[in-house]
XYZ file of C-alpha atoms in Angstrom:
361
model
C 0.489 16.667 -17.209
C 1.087 16.123 -13.557
C 0.925 12.564 -12.348
C 1.544 12.684 -8.598
C 1.829 9.764 -6.288
C 0.424 11.187 -3.098
C 1.231 10.258 0.452
C 0.010 6.674 0.291
C 0.717 5.683 -3.265
C -1.313 2.773 -4.548
C -2.381 1.692 -1.084
C -3.843 -1.821 -1.060
C -7.582 -2.133 -1.466
C -9.885 -5.016 -0.736
C -10.722 -7.390 0.700
C -11.709 -9.684 -2.128
C -12.945 -13.238 -1.841
C -12.995 -16.170 -4.182
C -13.868 -19.809 -3.658
C -11.412 -22.656 -3.841
C -12.865 -26.110 -3.606
C -15.853 -24.812 -1.666
C -13.726 -22.756 0.737
C -13.828 -18.974 0.760
C -10.383 -17.370 0.862
C -10.166 -13.706 1.808
C -7.414 -11.552 0.401
C -6.340 -7.933 0.240
C -4.680 -6.772 -2.962
C -0.974 -6.787 -2.328
C -1.191 -7.753 1.358
C -1.733 -11.377 2.246
C -3.955 -14.351 1.595
C -2.039 -17.619 1.385
C -3.767 -20.143 -0.818
C -4.880 -23.429 0.737
C -2.567 -26.126 -0.527
C -5.317 -28.718 -0.413
C -7.845 -26.594 -2.289
C -8.687 -27.020 -5.944
C -6.994 -24.334 -8.002
C -9.565 -21.916 -9.422
C -9.830 -21.017 -13.068
C -7.863 -17.974 -14.177
C -11.036 -16.063 -15.050
C -12.308 -16.514 -11.466
C -9.162 -14.926 -10.048
C -9.329 -12.043 -12.518
C -13.011 -11.402 -11.799
C -12.334 -11.410 -8.072
C -9.506 -8.891 -8.421
C -11.595 -6.695 -10.704
C -14.454 -6.845 -8.197
C -12.172 -5.439 -5.494
C -11.231 -2.500 -7.719
C -14.867 -1.945 -8.702
C -15.868 -1.807 -5.034
C -13.053 0.612 -4.220
C -14.004 2.856 -7.137
C -17.670 3.037 -6.223
C -16.922 3.564 -2.520
C -14.854 6.668 -3.265
C -17.331 8.395 -5.591
C -19.312 10.242 -2.876
C -16.058 11.352 -1.217
C -14.680 12.543 -4.561
C -17.757 14.679 -5.143
C -17.388 16.135 -1.638
C -13.761 17.027 -2.254
C -12.111 14.737 0.307
C -8.324 15.051 -0.196
C -7.554 11.331 -0.570
C -10.595 10.420 -2.660
C -9.105 11.374 -6.035
C -5.952 9.435 -5.223
C -7.745 6.298 -4.056
C -10.184 6.226 -6.942
C -7.327 6.651 -9.389
C -5.452 3.775 -7.748
C -8.480 1.523 -8.207
C -8.651 2.548 -11.871
C -4.942 1.902 -12.354
C -5.169 -1.535 -10.771
C -8.149 -2.478 -12.919
C -6.584 -1.123 -16.092
C -3.264 -2.791 -15.379
C -4.968 -6.134 -14.832
C -6.896 -5.784 -18.080
C -3.737 -4.977 -20.035
C -1.399 -7.520 -18.438
C -3.840 -10.405 -18.751
C -5.443 -9.277 -22.008
C -4.296 -12.454 -23.840
C -6.837 -14.312 -21.675
C -9.672 -11.847 -22.281
C -11.860 -10.603 -25.083
C -9.567 -7.976 -26.598
C -12.260 -5.525 -27.675
C -14.073 -5.608 -24.319
C -10.912 -5.321 -22.208
C -9.411 -2.656 -24.456
C -12.588 -0.589 -24.379
C -12.844 -0.541 -20.595
C -9.114 0.100 -20.262
C -9.387 3.132 -22.549
C -12.345 4.504 -20.585
C -10.458 4.120 -17.304
C -7.401 5.840 -18.756
C -9.496 8.761 -19.970
C -11.171 9.138 -16.590
C -7.959 9.020 -14.544
C -6.309 11.543 -16.866
C -9.267 13.883 -16.379
C -9.591 13.708 -12.587
C -5.908 13.275 -11.788
C -4.747 16.916 -11.809
C -6.751 17.855 -8.702
C -4.774 15.464 -6.515
C -1.521 16.012 -8.391
C -1.548 19.748 -7.807
C -2.034 19.257 -4.071
C 0.818 16.735 -3.879
C 3.215 19.127 -5.591
C 1.989 22.091 -3.560
C 2.678 20.324 -0.261
C 6.121 19.279 -1.447
C 7.151 22.722 -2.626
C 5.808 24.647 0.352
C 7.713 22.294 2.649
C 10.803 22.892 0.536
C 10.504 26.660 0.848
C 9.930 26.344 4.590
C 13.182 24.395 4.829
C 14.979 27.328 3.204
C 13.789 29.606 6.034
C 11.542 32.641 6.311
C 14.186 35.305 6.818
C 15.087 35.641 3.157
C 12.778 38.009 1.298
C 13.338 36.158 -1.959
C 12.302 32.864 -0.375
C 9.126 34.392 1.075
C 8.184 35.953 -2.249
C 8.945 32.779 -4.182
C 6.855 30.738 -1.753
C 3.886 33.067 -2.155
C 4.266 33.061 -5.933
C 4.237 29.255 -6.164
C 1.395 28.955 -3.656
C -0.795 31.351 -5.648
C 0.022 29.620 -8.915
C -0.893 26.181 -7.566
C -4.018 27.405 -5.786
C -5.294 28.712 -9.126
C -4.488 25.400 -10.791
C -6.169 23.511 -7.959
C -9.369 25.518 -8.403
C -9.390 24.849 -12.138
C -8.759 21.132 -11.573
C -11.570 20.915 -9.011
C -14.044 22.555 -11.382
C -12.992 20.144 -14.113
C -13.495 17.125 -11.832
C -16.999 18.259 -10.852
C -17.913 18.825 -14.502
C -16.742 15.323 -15.400
C -18.693 13.752 -12.538
C -21.849 15.495 -13.714
C -21.505 14.337 -17.307
C -23.323 11.404 -18.935
C -20.052 9.760 -19.952
C -19.035 9.348 -16.329
C -22.351 7.770 -15.332
C -21.974 5.266 -18.161
C -18.457 4.448 -16.934
C -19.620 4.002 -13.328
C -22.354 1.620 -14.467
C -19.882 -0.337 -16.557
C -17.390 -0.632 -13.694
C -20.126 -1.837 -11.354
C -21.069 -4.623 -13.787
C -17.561 -5.371 -15.062
C -16.559 -8.179 -12.654
C -19.532 -10.351 -13.597
C -19.311 -9.402 -17.272
C -15.536 -9.924 -17.685
C -15.335 -12.128 -20.812
C -12.588 -14.748 -20.856
C -11.180 -16.706 -23.762
C -10.877 -20.490 -23.633
C -7.436 -20.299 -21.976
C -8.931 -18.313 -19.089
C -10.990 -21.329 -18.077
C -7.888 -23.354 -17.282
C -5.977 -23.556 -13.966
C -5.129 -20.061 -12.797
C -1.434 -20.558 -12.169
C -0.868 -22.143 -15.556
C -2.550 -19.216 -17.316
C -1.507 -16.269 -15.140
C 2.089 -16.959 -14.137
C 3.617 -16.663 -17.645
C 2.029 -13.221 -18.018
C 3.440 -12.135 -14.654
C 6.885 -13.270 -15.828
C 6.387 -11.263 -19.003
C 5.503 -8.124 -17.040
C 8.685 -8.491 -14.984
C 10.713 -8.994 -18.158
C 9.428 -5.608 -19.331
C 10.974 -3.983 -16.255
C 14.269 -5.735 -16.924
C 14.323 -4.403 -20.504
C 13.589 -0.876 -19.370
C 16.307 -1.019 -16.745
C 18.798 -2.163 -19.384
C 17.713 0.688 -21.647
C 18.265 3.420 -19.072
C 20.785 5.973 -20.361
C 24.235 5.619 -18.820
C 24.025 9.250 -17.748
C 20.972 8.369 -15.664
C 23.044 6.288 -13.264
C 26.060 8.610 -12.998
C 27.247 9.618 -9.538
C 25.719 13.025 -8.783
C 27.761 16.155 -8.224
C 25.006 18.173 -6.601
C 24.495 20.264 -3.452
C 22.778 19.010 -0.349
C 19.015 19.747 -0.089
C 18.492 23.418 0.603
C 22.046 24.319 -0.350
C 22.888 26.985 -2.896
C 23.620 25.494 -6.309
C 27.180 25.656 -7.582
C 27.738 28.869 -9.492
C 24.224 30.004 -8.597
C 22.756 27.942 -11.438
C 20.521 24.993 -10.460
C 20.953 23.475 -13.897
C 24.743 23.116 -13.545
C 26.471 19.773 -12.860
C 24.541 17.738 -15.393
C 21.035 18.614 -14.191
C 19.956 19.425 -17.741
C 20.991 15.934 -18.840
C 19.114 14.464 -15.864
C 15.929 16.240 -16.963
C 16.228 14.689 -20.407
C 16.208 11.247 -18.738
C 12.952 11.824 -16.836
C 10.778 10.102 -19.440
C 12.863 6.898 -19.314
C 12.438 6.720 -15.560
C 8.726 7.458 -15.824
C 8.285 4.560 -18.262
C 10.215 2.315 -15.900
C 7.878 3.268 -13.064
C 4.827 2.444 -15.183
C 6.257 -0.972 -15.985
C 7.123 -1.614 -12.337
C 3.586 -0.761 -11.262
C 2.112 -3.112 -13.821
C 4.318 -5.960 -12.642
C 3.474 -5.162 -9.034
C -0.247 -5.342 -9.709
C 0.208 -8.558 -11.679
C 1.885 -10.118 -8.642
C -0.971 -8.882 -6.444
C -3.474 -10.692 -8.646
C -1.673 -13.946 -7.845
C -1.507 -13.520 -4.049
C -4.578 -15.743 -3.490
C -2.828 -18.466 -5.516
C 0.813 -18.266 -4.440
C 0.283 -16.700 -1.014
C 3.360 -15.204 0.720
C 5.595 -15.828 -2.292
C 3.509 -13.586 -4.576
C 3.066 -11.108 -1.753
C 6.832 -10.923 -1.312
C 7.339 -10.076 -4.981
C 4.604 -7.442 -4.783
C 6.306 -5.925 -1.743
C 9.675 -5.809 -3.499
C 8.082 -4.108 -6.482
C 6.384 -1.688 -4.106
C 9.843 -0.656 -2.879
C 10.763 -0.003 -6.485
C 7.649 1.982 -7.356
C 7.933 4.070 -4.186
C 11.547 4.989 -4.979
C 10.650 5.817 -8.564
C 7.618 7.754 -7.322
C 9.861 10.007 -5.242
C 11.771 10.815 -8.403
C 8.553 11.535 -10.257
C 7.324 13.870 -7.528
C 10.581 15.792 -7.607
C 10.466 15.984 -11.411
C 6.911 17.383 -11.292
C 7.930 19.895 -8.645
C 10.864 20.953 -10.806
C 8.516 21.607 -13.720
C 6.309 23.825 -11.539
C 9.307 25.829 -10.338
C 10.517 26.312 -13.900
C 7.045 27.508 -14.850
C 6.936 29.921 -11.920
C 10.292 31.336 -12.991
C 8.681 32.449 -16.270
C 6.423 34.878 -14.399
C 6.744 38.346 -16.024
C 8.724 41.010 -14.140
C 9.977 38.565 -11.526
C 12.691 40.147 -9.387
C 16.152 38.633 -8.996
C 15.879 37.494 -5.328
C 12.636 35.651 -6.090
C 14.125 34.014 -9.168
C 17.189 32.955 -7.207
C 15.041 31.392 -4.459
C 13.140 29.448 -7.127
C 16.494 28.323 -8.500
C 17.677 27.169 -5.093
C 14.654 24.941 -4.632
C 14.836 23.719 -8.213
C 18.441 22.745 -7.604
C 17.441 20.856 -4.462
C 14.719 18.947 -6.344
C 17.087 17.937 -9.132
C 19.670 16.949 -6.509
C 17.177 14.563 -4.920
C 16.522 13.019 -8.304
C 20.218 12.597 -9.055
C 20.936 10.949 -5.701
C 17.974 8.583 -6.090
C 19.157 7.535 -9.532
C 22.669 6.943 -8.338
C 21.299 4.685 -5.577
C 18.990 2.833 -7.957
C 21.341 -0.006 -9.013
C 21.667 -1.183 -5.408
C 17.896 -1.206 -4.991
C 17.413 -2.990 -8.295
C 19.904 -5.697 -7.303
C 17.736 -6.461 -4.265
C 14.367 -6.300 -6.018
C 15.437 -8.412 -8.999
C 16.856 -11.358 -7.031
C 15.629 -14.608 -8.629
C 14.288 -15.984 -5.353
C 11.533 -13.368 -5.368
C 10.208 -14.935 -8.583
C 10.918 -18.624 -8.000
C 7.200 -19.289 -7.453
C 6.568 -18.358 -11.073
C 8.608 -21.408 -12.188
C 7.454 -24.180 -9.841
C 8.970 -26.886 -12.031
């Protein structure tokens, strides 16, 4: 299933407010809110409830816009769900497992159901821009563009009808009610009543360690220097799957899992911004660089899948098929170049100083 990022992937939402020693501190998830050094550190459960409240507010605010079909509404509501679900999973050792797991599963089911509407539009914009870059003088390019546009318009209509059906169902209304009440109802275990930093920071470290493991487990072929044409160029030998592109496609799942882990660590750092201030914000920003770069790969991989599907159209003529192949080759080339550049980015993101606040002693 498509899982597109969109133009403003995981944009920060908020503000959220919690009290420290009688002082209200305002924060925006992933932006800034330095903690007051003189304030009493809140309990971990207070910080988690405050973060969940921000996602609940964002979710409920987007519902009318989602029903009306606003282009960004599906993306923003899915981001709020992802943030809430990520928080519940990362900090689950501090929460009632059954309660947190139940809400997390409901959020996952909802985002999977409403996601395709936005995903199709993201891929459509990407591919139409790609065809436009190939020019409008080639008959094969024009025909391929029209073919892909029609295919994705049909899928967009189906996705929209599915979203409206979900929003009208009783299961969705139960979920909306639960999300509205979730911040106040969030049940914490005994450890969640302790100082926030003491309880939260080890779980943030653990989420970053997951990224490190997934980076180490990337296939060697995934980081090989690409031998691919420039964007828009004709693939070597006329075959967009030459030069190791087939091997690159087999690596897509590893990179997708890495992106999921990076997002979870990013959101975990965001939770701690009201505690650690600029230090936690800096880590979140570094992880945002990582998720954005990985998101570009994911978009190109999704676009490649659509092009491959379009190429299976019955009775497709050779010039149209070749134009599809040209754009497919360009998408795989972007992926290969991004993967080759990844180690340099990872060296910057993974510098120990970005995480020094997690080990204050």
